[in-house]
Coordinates of C-alpha atoms and ligand atoms in Angstrom, one line a residue:
M67 CA 81.6 174.7 82.9
Y68 CA 82.0 175.6 79.2
K69 CA 83.2 178.6 77.3
F70 CA 83.1 179.7 73.7
I71 CA 86.2 180.3 71.7
V72 CA 85.4 182.7 68.8
K73 CA 87.9 183.6 66.1
G74 CA 87.0 186.9 64.5
G75 CA 87.0 188.0 60.9
R76 CA 84.8 185.5 59.2
R77 CA 82.0 186.9 57.0
L78 CA 78.7 185.1 57.7
S79 CA 76.5 183.8 54.9
G80 CA 73.9 181.2 54.4
E81 CA 70.6 180.1 55.9
V82 CA 69.7 179.6 59.6
S83 CA 66.6 177.9 60.8
I84 CA 64.9 179.7 63.8
S85 CA 63.7 177.7 66.8
G86 CA 60.5 178.0 68.7
A87 CA 60.1 181.0 71.0
K88 CA 61.5 180.6 74.5
N89 CA 59.1 183.1 76.0
A90 CA 56.1 181.5 74.4
S91 CA 57.0 178.1 75.8
L92 CA 57.5 179.5 79.2
A93 CA 53.9 180.7 79.2
L94 CA 52.3 177.8 77.3
M95 CA 53.7 175.1 79.6
P96 CA 52.2 176.4 82.9
A97 CA 48.9 177.2 81.1
A98 CA 48.6 173.4 80.6
L99 CA 48.0 173.2 84.4
L100 CA 44.5 174.6 83.8
A101 CA 43.1 171.4 82.3
P102 CA 43.7 167.7 83.1
G103 CA 44.9 165.7 80.1
I104 CA 47.6 165.3 77.5
F105 CA 48.9 168.3 75.5
H106 CA 51.2 168.3 72.4
I107 CA 53.0 171.6 71.7
K108 CA 54.9 171.7 68.4
N109 CA 57.9 173.9 67.7
T110 CA 59.2 173.8 71.3
P111 CA 62.9 174.7 71.6
D112 CA 65.3 172.5 73.5
L113 CA 66.6 175.1 76.0
R114 CA 67.7 175.2 79.6
D115 CA 64.8 177.4 80.6
V116 CA 62.3 175.0 78.9
A117 CA 64.0 172.1 80.9
T118 CA 63.7 174.1 84.1
M119 CA 60.0 174.8 83.5
S120 CA 59.6 171.0 82.7
R121 CA 61.2 170.1 86.0
L122 CA 58.9 172.6 87.8
L123 CA 55.8 171.1 86.2
E124 CA 57.0 167.6 87.2
T125 CA 57.5 168.7 90.8
L126 CA 53.8 169.6 90.7
G127 CA 53.0 166.1 89.4
A128 CA 52.8 166.6 85.6
K129 CA 54.8 164.5 83.1
V130 CA 56.7 166.4 80.5
T131 CA 58.7 165.0 77.5
L132 CA 60.4 166.7 74.5
D133 CA 61.0 164.6 71.4
G134 CA 62.8 166.8 68.9
K135 CA 60.5 169.8 68.7
L136 CA 57.4 168.1 70.0
Q137 CA 56.7 168.6 73.6
T138 CA 54.1 166.4 75.4
I139 CA 52.6 167.5 78.8
D140 CA 50.4 165.2 80.8
T141 CA 48.7 167.1 83.6
R142 CA 46.5 164.3 84.9
G143 CA 48.9 163.6 87.9
V144 CA 49.1 167.2 89.2
K145 CA 48.7 167.1 93.0
N146 CA 51.3 169.4 94.4
F147 CA 50.9 173.2 94.3
E148 CA 54.3 174.5 95.4
A149 CA 57.0 176.0 93.2
P150 CA 60.2 175.6 95.3
Y151 CA 62.9 178.2 95.7
E152 CA 65.5 175.9 94.1
L153 CA 63.7 176.1 90.8
V154 CA 62.3 179.6 90.9
K155 CA 65.7 181.1 91.7
K156 CA 66.9 179.7 88.4
M157 CA 64.2 181.2 86.3
R158 CA 61.9 184.1 87.1
A159 CA 59.3 182.8 84.7
S160 CA 58.5 180.1 87.2
I161 CA 56.1 182.7 88.7
Y162 CA 53.8 181.8 85.7
V163 CA 52.5 178.8 87.7
L164 CA 50.8 181.1 90.2
G165 CA 47.8 182.0 88.0
P166 CA 47.0 178.5 86.7
L167 CA 47.4 176.8 90.1
L168 CA 45.2 179.4 91.8
A169 CA 42.5 179.2 89.1
R170 CA 42.4 175.4 89.0
Y171 CA 43.2 174.3 92.6
G172 CA 42.4 177.5 94.6
Y173 CA 45.9 177.4 96.2
A174 CA 49.5 178.1 95.1
K175 CA 52.7 178.5 97.0
V176 CA 55.4 180.1 94.8
S177 CA 58.9 181.2 95.9
M178 CA 59.5 184.9 95.3
P179 CA 61.8 185.1 92.3
G180 CA 65.2 186.5 93.0
G181 CA 66.5 189.6 91.2
C182 CA 68.7 189.1 88.3
A183 CA 72.0 190.6 86.9
W184 CA 70.3 193.8 86.1
G185 CA 68.5 194.9 89.2
P186 CA 65.4 193.8 91.0
R187 CA 62.5 192.3 89.0
P188 CA 59.4 193.1 91.1
V189 CA 56.3 190.9 90.9
N190 CA 53.9 193.4 92.5
L191 CA 51.6 193.5 89.5
H192 CA 51.2 189.7 89.6
I193 CA 50.3 189.8 93.3
E194 CA 48.0 192.8 93.1
G195 CA 46.2 191.3 90.1
M196 CA 45.5 188.1 92.0
Q197 CA 44.3 190.0 95.0
K198 CA 41.9 192.0 92.7
L199 CA 40.6 188.7 91.4
G200 CA 39.7 187.8 95.0
A201 CA 42.7 185.8 96.1
E202 CA 44.1 186.1 99.6
V203 CA 47.9 186.5 99.1
T204 CA 50.5 186.5 101.9
L205 CA 54.3 186.5 101.9
E206 CA 55.6 183.7 104.1
A207 CA 59.4 183.1 104.4
G208 CA 60.2 184.2 100.9
Y209 CA 57.1 182.4 99.4
I210 CA 54.0 183.9 97.8
V211 CA 51.1 182.0 99.3
A212 CA 47.8 182.5 97.5
R213 CA 44.3 181.1 98.3
A214 CA 40.9 181.6 96.7
K215 CA 37.7 179.5 96.7
R216 CA 36.8 180.8 93.3
L217 CA 38.3 183.8 91.6
K218 CA 35.9 186.6 90.5
G219 CA 36.3 188.6 87.4
T220 CA 37.1 192.3 87.8
H221 CA 38.8 195.2 86.0
I222 CA 42.6 195.3 86.3
S223 CA 44.8 198.1 85.0
F224 CA 48.6 197.9 84.9
D225 CA 50.6 201.1 85.5
V226 CA 53.4 199.6 83.4
S227 CA 53.0 197.2 80.5
S228 CA 54.1 193.8 81.9
V229 CA 54.4 190.7 79.8
G230 CA 54.5 188.3 82.7
A231 CA 51.7 190.0 84.7
T232 CA 49.5 190.1 81.7
G233 CA 50.1 186.4 81.1
N234 CA 49.6 185.4 84.7
I235 CA 46.4 187.3 85.2
M236 CA 45.0 186.0 81.9
M237 CA 45.7 182.4 83.1
A238 CA 44.1 183.2 86.5
A239 CA 41.0 184.8 85.0
V240 CA 40.0 182.1 82.4
L241 CA 38.2 180.0 85.1
A242 CA 37.0 182.9 87.2
E243 CA 33.4 183.9 87.7
D244 CA 32.2 186.7 85.4
T245 CA 34.4 188.8 83.2
T246 CA 37.9 190.3 83.7
T247 CA 39.3 193.2 81.7
I248 CA 42.9 194.0 81.6
S249 CA 43.9 197.5 80.6
N250 CA 47.4 198.4 79.5
A251 CA 47.9 194.7 78.7
A252 CA 51.1 193.5 77.0
L253 CA 50.9 193.2 73.2
E254 CA 53.9 190.9 72.8
P255 CA 53.3 188.0 70.3
E256 CA 54.1 185.5 73.1
I257 CA 51.1 186.8 75.0
V258 CA 48.9 186.6 71.9
A259 CA 50.1 183.0 71.5
L260 CA 49.2 182.2 75.1
G261 CA 45.7 183.7 74.6
D262 CA 45.3 181.7 71.4
F263 CA 46.3 178.5 73.3
L264 CA 43.9 179.2 76.1
N265 CA 41.0 180.0 73.6
K266 CA 41.8 176.7 71.8
M267 CA 41.4 175.0 75.3
G268 CA 38.0 176.5 75.5
A269 CA 38.6 179.9 77.1
D270 CA 36.8 183.1 75.9
I271 CA 39.5 185.8 75.5
R272 CA 39.1 188.8 73.2
G273 CA 41.4 191.8 72.4
L274 CA 44.6 189.8 72.2
G275 CA 47.3 192.0 70.7
T276 CA 45.5 195.2 71.9
P277 CA 46.0 197.1 75.1
T278 CA 42.6 195.9 76.4
I279 CA 42.0 192.2 76.9
T280 CA 38.6 190.8 78.0
I281 CA 38.4 187.3 79.6
K282 CA 35.0 185.8 80.1
G283 CA 35.3 183.1 82.7
V284 CA 34.3 179.5 81.7
K285 CA 33.6 176.4 83.8
E286 CA 36.4 174.2 82.5
L287 CA 39.1 173.9 79.8
N288 CA 40.4 170.9 77.8
P289 CA 43.8 169.7 76.7
V290 CA 44.8 170.6 73.1
D291 CA 47.5 170.3 70.5
F292 CA 49.2 173.6 69.6
E293 CA 52.1 174.9 67.5
S294 CA 54.3 177.6 69.2
L295 CA 55.6 180.6 67.3
P296 CA 59.2 181.3 66.2
D297 CA 61.6 183.1 68.5
R298 CA 61.8 186.8 67.4
I299 CA 64.8 187.5 69.6
E300 CA 66.8 184.6 68.3
T301 CA 65.9 185.8 64.8
G302 CA 67.0 189.3 65.6
T303 CA 70.2 188.1 67.1
F304 CA 71.3 186.2 64.0
L305 CA 70.4 189.2 61.8
I306 CA 72.6 191.5 63.9
A307 CA 75.4 188.9 63.7
G308 CA 75.1 189.0 59.9
A309 CA 75.0 192.8 59.9
I310 CA 78.2 193.1 62.0
A311 CA 80.2 190.3 60.4
G312 CA 79.5 191.2 56.8
G313 CA 77.9 188.8 54.3
N314 CA 74.4 187.7 53.6
V315 CA 72.2 185.9 56.2
R316 CA 68.8 184.3 55.6
A317 CA 66.7 183.4 58.6
V318 CA 64.0 180.9 57.8
N319 CA 61.0 179.5 59.9
C320 CA 60.7 183.0 61.4
E321 CA 58.0 185.6 61.6
P322 CA 59.0 188.9 60.0
D323 CA 55.9 190.7 61.3
H324 CA 57.2 190.3 64.9
L325 CA 60.4 192.2 64.1
S326 CA 59.3 195.3 62.2
A327 CA 61.0 197.8 64.7
L328 CA 64.3 196.0 64.5
L329 CA 64.2 195.5 60.7
L330 CA 63.6 199.3 60.2
K331 CA 66.6 200.1 62.4
L332 CA 68.8 197.6 60.6
E333 CA 67.9 199.3 57.3
E334 CA 68.7 202.7 58.9
A335 CA 72.1 201.2 59.8
G336 CA 72.7 200.5 56.1
A337 CA 71.7 196.8 55.9
K338 CA 69.6 195.6 52.9
V339 CA 66.6 193.6 54.3
Q340 CA 64.1 191.6 52.3
S341 CA 61.4 189.3 53.8
G342 CA 58.7 186.9 52.9
K343 CA 56.0 184.9 54.7
N344 CA 58.4 183.0 56.9
W345 CA 61.9 184.3 56.0
I346 CA 64.1 187.4 56.3
E347 CA 67.2 188.0 54.3
L348 CA 69.8 190.5 55.3
E349 CA 72.7 191.9 53.3
A350 CA 75.3 193.5 55.6
P351 CA 76.1 197.2 55.2
E352 CA 79.5 198.2 53.7
A353 CA 79.8 200.6 56.7
I354 CA 77.5 200.4 59.7
R355 CA 75.7 203.7 60.2
P356 CA 75.1 205.0 63.8
V357 CA 71.4 204.6 64.7
D358 CA 69.8 205.7 68.0
V359 CA 67.5 203.3 69.7
S360 CA 65.1 203.5 72.6
T361 CA 63.7 200.2 73.9
A362 CA 59.9 200.0 74.3
P363 CA 57.2 197.4 74.9
Y364 CA 56.0 195.6 71.8
P365 CA 55.8 196.6 69.0
G366 CA 58.6 199.0 69.9
F367 CA 62.3 198.1 69.8
P368 CA 62.7 195.0 72.1
T369 CA 64.7 195.4 75.3
D370 CA 65.9 191.9 74.6
M371 CA 67.7 193.2 71.5
Q372 CA 69.3 196.2 73.3
A373 CA 72.6 194.4 74.1
Q374 CA 73.0 193.0 70.6
W375 CA 72.3 196.4 69.1
I376 CA 75.0 198.0 71.2
A377 CA 77.5 195.5 69.9
L378 CA 76.6 196.4 66.4
M379 CA 76.8 200.2 67.1
A380 CA 80.3 199.6 68.7
L381 CA 81.6 199.3 65.1
S382 CA 79.5 202.1 63.5
T383 CA 80.9 205.1 61.7
G384 CA 79.7 207.6 64.4
S385 CA 78.0 208.0 67.7
S386 CA 74.7 206.5 68.8
V387 CA 72.5 206.8 71.8
I388 CA 70.7 203.7 73.2
A389 CA 68.1 204.3 75.9
E390 CA 66.9 201.3 78.0
T391 CA 63.4 202.3 79.2
I392 CA 62.1 198.9 80.4
Y393 CA 64.8 198.0 83.0
F394 CA 67.2 200.2 84.8
D395 CA 70.8 199.0 84.7
R396 CA 70.5 196.4 81.9
F397 CA 74.0 197.3 80.7
K398 CA 76.1 194.6 82.3
H399 CA 77.4 193.7 78.8
V400 CA 78.9 197.2 78.4
P401 CA 82.1 196.8 80.6
E402 CA 82.7 193.5 78.8
L403 CA 82.4 195.1 75.3
V404 CA 84.7 197.8 76.5
R405 CA 87.3 195.1 77.3
L406 CA 87.1 194.2 73.6
G407 CA 87.9 197.9 72.7
A408 CA 84.4 199.4 72.4
D409 CA 84.0 203.0 73.3
I410 CA 80.7 203.2 75.4
E411 CA 79.6 205.4 78.2
V412 CA 76.6 204.6 80.3
K413 CA 74.8 207.4 82.3
E414 CA 71.7 206.1 84.2
N415 CA 69.5 204.3 81.6
V416 CA 71.4 205.7 78.5
A417 CA 74.4 204.3 76.7
V418 CA 76.4 206.5 74.3
V419 CA 78.3 204.4 71.8
K420 CA 81.1 205.9 69.8
G421 CA 81.9 203.6 66.9
V422 CA 85.5 202.4 66.7
R423 CA 87.3 200.9 63.7
T424 CA 88.2 197.6 65.2
L425 CA 87.6 195.5 68.3
K426 CA 90.4 193.2 69.7
G427 CA 89.7 189.7 71.0
A428 CA 89.9 189.2 74.8
K429 CA 88.5 187.0 77.5
V430 CA 85.0 188.3 78.5
M431 CA 82.3 187.1 80.9
S432 CA 78.6 186.6 80.3
T433 CA 76.3 188.1 82.9
D434 CA 72.9 187.2 81.4
L435 CA 71.3 185.7 78.4
R436 CA 71.2 188.6 76.0
A437 CA 74.5 190.1 77.3
S438 CA 76.2 186.8 76.3
A439 CA 74.7 187.1 72.8
S440 CA 76.2 190.6 72.4
L441 CA 79.7 189.3 73.4
I442 CA 79.5 186.6 70.9
I443 CA 78.4 189.0 68.2
A444 CA 81.3 191.3 69.0
G445 CA 83.7 188.3 69.0
L446 CA 82.6 187.5 65.4
V447 CA 84.4 190.6 64.3
A448 CA 87.0 191.3 67.0
E449 CA 90.6 190.7 65.7
G450 CA 92.0 187.5 67.1
T451 CA 90.4 185.3 69.6
T452 CA 87.6 186.1 72.0
E453 CA 86.8 183.7 74.9
V454 CA 83.3 184.1 76.3
L455 CA 82.9 182.5 79.8
R456 CA 79.8 181.4 81.7
I457 CA 78.0 180.4 78.5
Y458 CA 75.3 178.5 80.6
H459 CA 73.5 181.9 80.2
M460 CA 73.4 181.4 76.5
D461 CA 72.0 177.9 76.7
R462 CA 69.0 179.2 78.6
G463 CA 67.7 180.9 75.5
Y464 CA 69.5 179.9 72.4
E465 CA 69.3 176.4 70.9
R466 CA 72.7 175.1 69.7
I467 CA 73.9 178.6 69.0
E468 CA 77.5 177.6 68.1
E469 CA 76.2 175.0 65.6
K470 CA 73.9 177.5 63.9
L471 CA 76.7 180.2 63.8
R472 CA 79.2 177.6 62.4
G473 CA 76.6 176.8 59.7
L474 CA 76.8 180.4 58.7
G475 CA 80.6 180.3 58.5
A476 CA 81.6 181.5 61.9
D477 CA 84.7 180.1 63.7
I478 CA 83.2 179.3 67.1
E479 CA 83.6 176.3 69.3
R480 CA 82.4 175.3 72.8
V481 CA 85.2 174.0 75.1
Q482 CA 85.4 172.8 78.6
S483 CA 86.5 175.5 81.1
D484 CA 87.4 175.3 84.7
E485 CA 87.3 179.1 84.8
F486 CA 84.1 180.4 86.5
Ligands
EPZ562 C1 59.4 189.1 79.9 O1 59.9 189.2 81.2 C2 60.5 188.3 79.2 N1 60.6 187.0 79.8 C3 61.8 189.1 79.2 O2 62.8 188.4 78.4 C4 61.6 190.5 78.6 O3 62.8 191.2 78.8 C5 60.5 191.2 79.3 O4 59.3 190.4 79.3 C6 60.2 192.6 78.7 O5 59.9 192.4 77.4 C7 59.7 186.1 79.6 O6 58.8 186.3 78.8 C8 59.9 184.8 80.2 P1 57.8 192.5 82.3 P2 58.9 189.8 82.4 O7 56.9 192.0 83.4 O8 57.5 189.3 82.1 C9 58.3 195.8 85.6 C10 64.7 187.2 77.9 O9 65.9 187.6 77.7 N2 57.4 195.0 86.4 O10 57.2 192.8 81.0 O11 59.5 189.5 83.7 C11 59.7 195.1 85.4 O12 60.5 195.4 86.5 C12 63.9 187.8 79.0 O13 64.2 186.3 77.2 C13 57.0 195.5 87.6 O14 57.3 196.6 88.0 O15 59.0 191.4 82.1 C14 60.1 195.8 84.1 O16 60.7 197.1 84.4 C15 64.7 188.7 79.9 N3 56.2 194.8 88.4 C16 58.8 196.0 83.3 O17 57.8 195.9 84.3 C17 55.7 193.5 88.1 O18 55.0 192.9 88.8 C18 58.6 195.0 82.2 O19 58.7 193.7 82.8 C19 56.2 193.0 86.8 C20 57.0 193.7 86.0

């Protein structure tokens, strides 16, 4: 086990290079199951979740290697169609293999994903979508078992915007007979990237990035080379770190257009933000102004930035209201921030943050990926030393975060810890 030791009080300045998007890779990798052959995916991040998805594809018979940022997936040996509980419980995105296996092999057996730190994470939209495409789906001893001779296109409308369900249904529909339309589809850039990847493989998908996606089924798809997009959540995390610690942070190899909601809020909070084709520069505010936020599906303020935003608001000059509309109870980071001296009250899905003048270092515990990020951000400015435990959560979604933060001047190191 490891923990981070963060010594507060260092201003951040300099340049940080953004890695490939975790949530794009977790969709692109299973999509490769739709065609036999060798795929090369550039700008793939070296993360625990990417390693977990690699292991899952290998249990299905594929070969996956990552050389620097270049991932190679060889799907010619795929002959098993079961995603075991041991892997799915580590990562909910494992459910993404359901659509491709069903579409290509007519059979898939995928463990039901467990919940996570912030409440249940249903997959009813995934299952109902597959059934509407003509699959027979049963639940057997904790596994989703899906069968279909050939899927048949239809109209699917999601009652909530779902990134995962949009991606899974898109991957199921590309080889189906006729045409599938998805209404209330997710607009997230990672889903657009998945659609671009599938189209490059020979699919016929239109409307990507809009609420209505149309997928005309094709007979077969081919392996391709592709370049994944930068991680907008990693980018936002470093910008908030710069805003809270003071100084001037420049994120490069990023995509400013994917972060407009956050950049506007950072400017409202008093930061000076400039951006270009693939860079964003942030000058920290003298004083952090309180700014209310309500999370929303893309292009709204991302739920994956909510925890980091609360950390920033903990040191603002007033009160701010942060509403979490995507998940209920995604506030596990709040009690840990309160241990650092933050003044935050949570009622149902709303956190009211009263800014304080200082935070004081303490031992805190990560509960999930983005919560860990908020604790590190707070530790950058807390007086004294903050120890962040259970940082395996961080390694799921941030590539070498301590190296990148040290490169900006932070005093953070990873040490062995026997504390769980
Ligand atoms: C994706 O999760 C991301 N993960 C999450 O990022 C992100 O928080 C989430 O989208 C929302 O943006 C990946 O892309 C791997 P959803 P996903 O389906 O697809 C409900 C991170 O930190 N829902 O868009 O699982 C669901 O409960 C992770 O990188 C159903 O009710 O999220 C939630 O309230 C955390 N039934 C809402 O929809 C379903 O069948 C949005 O969830 C599916 C979802």
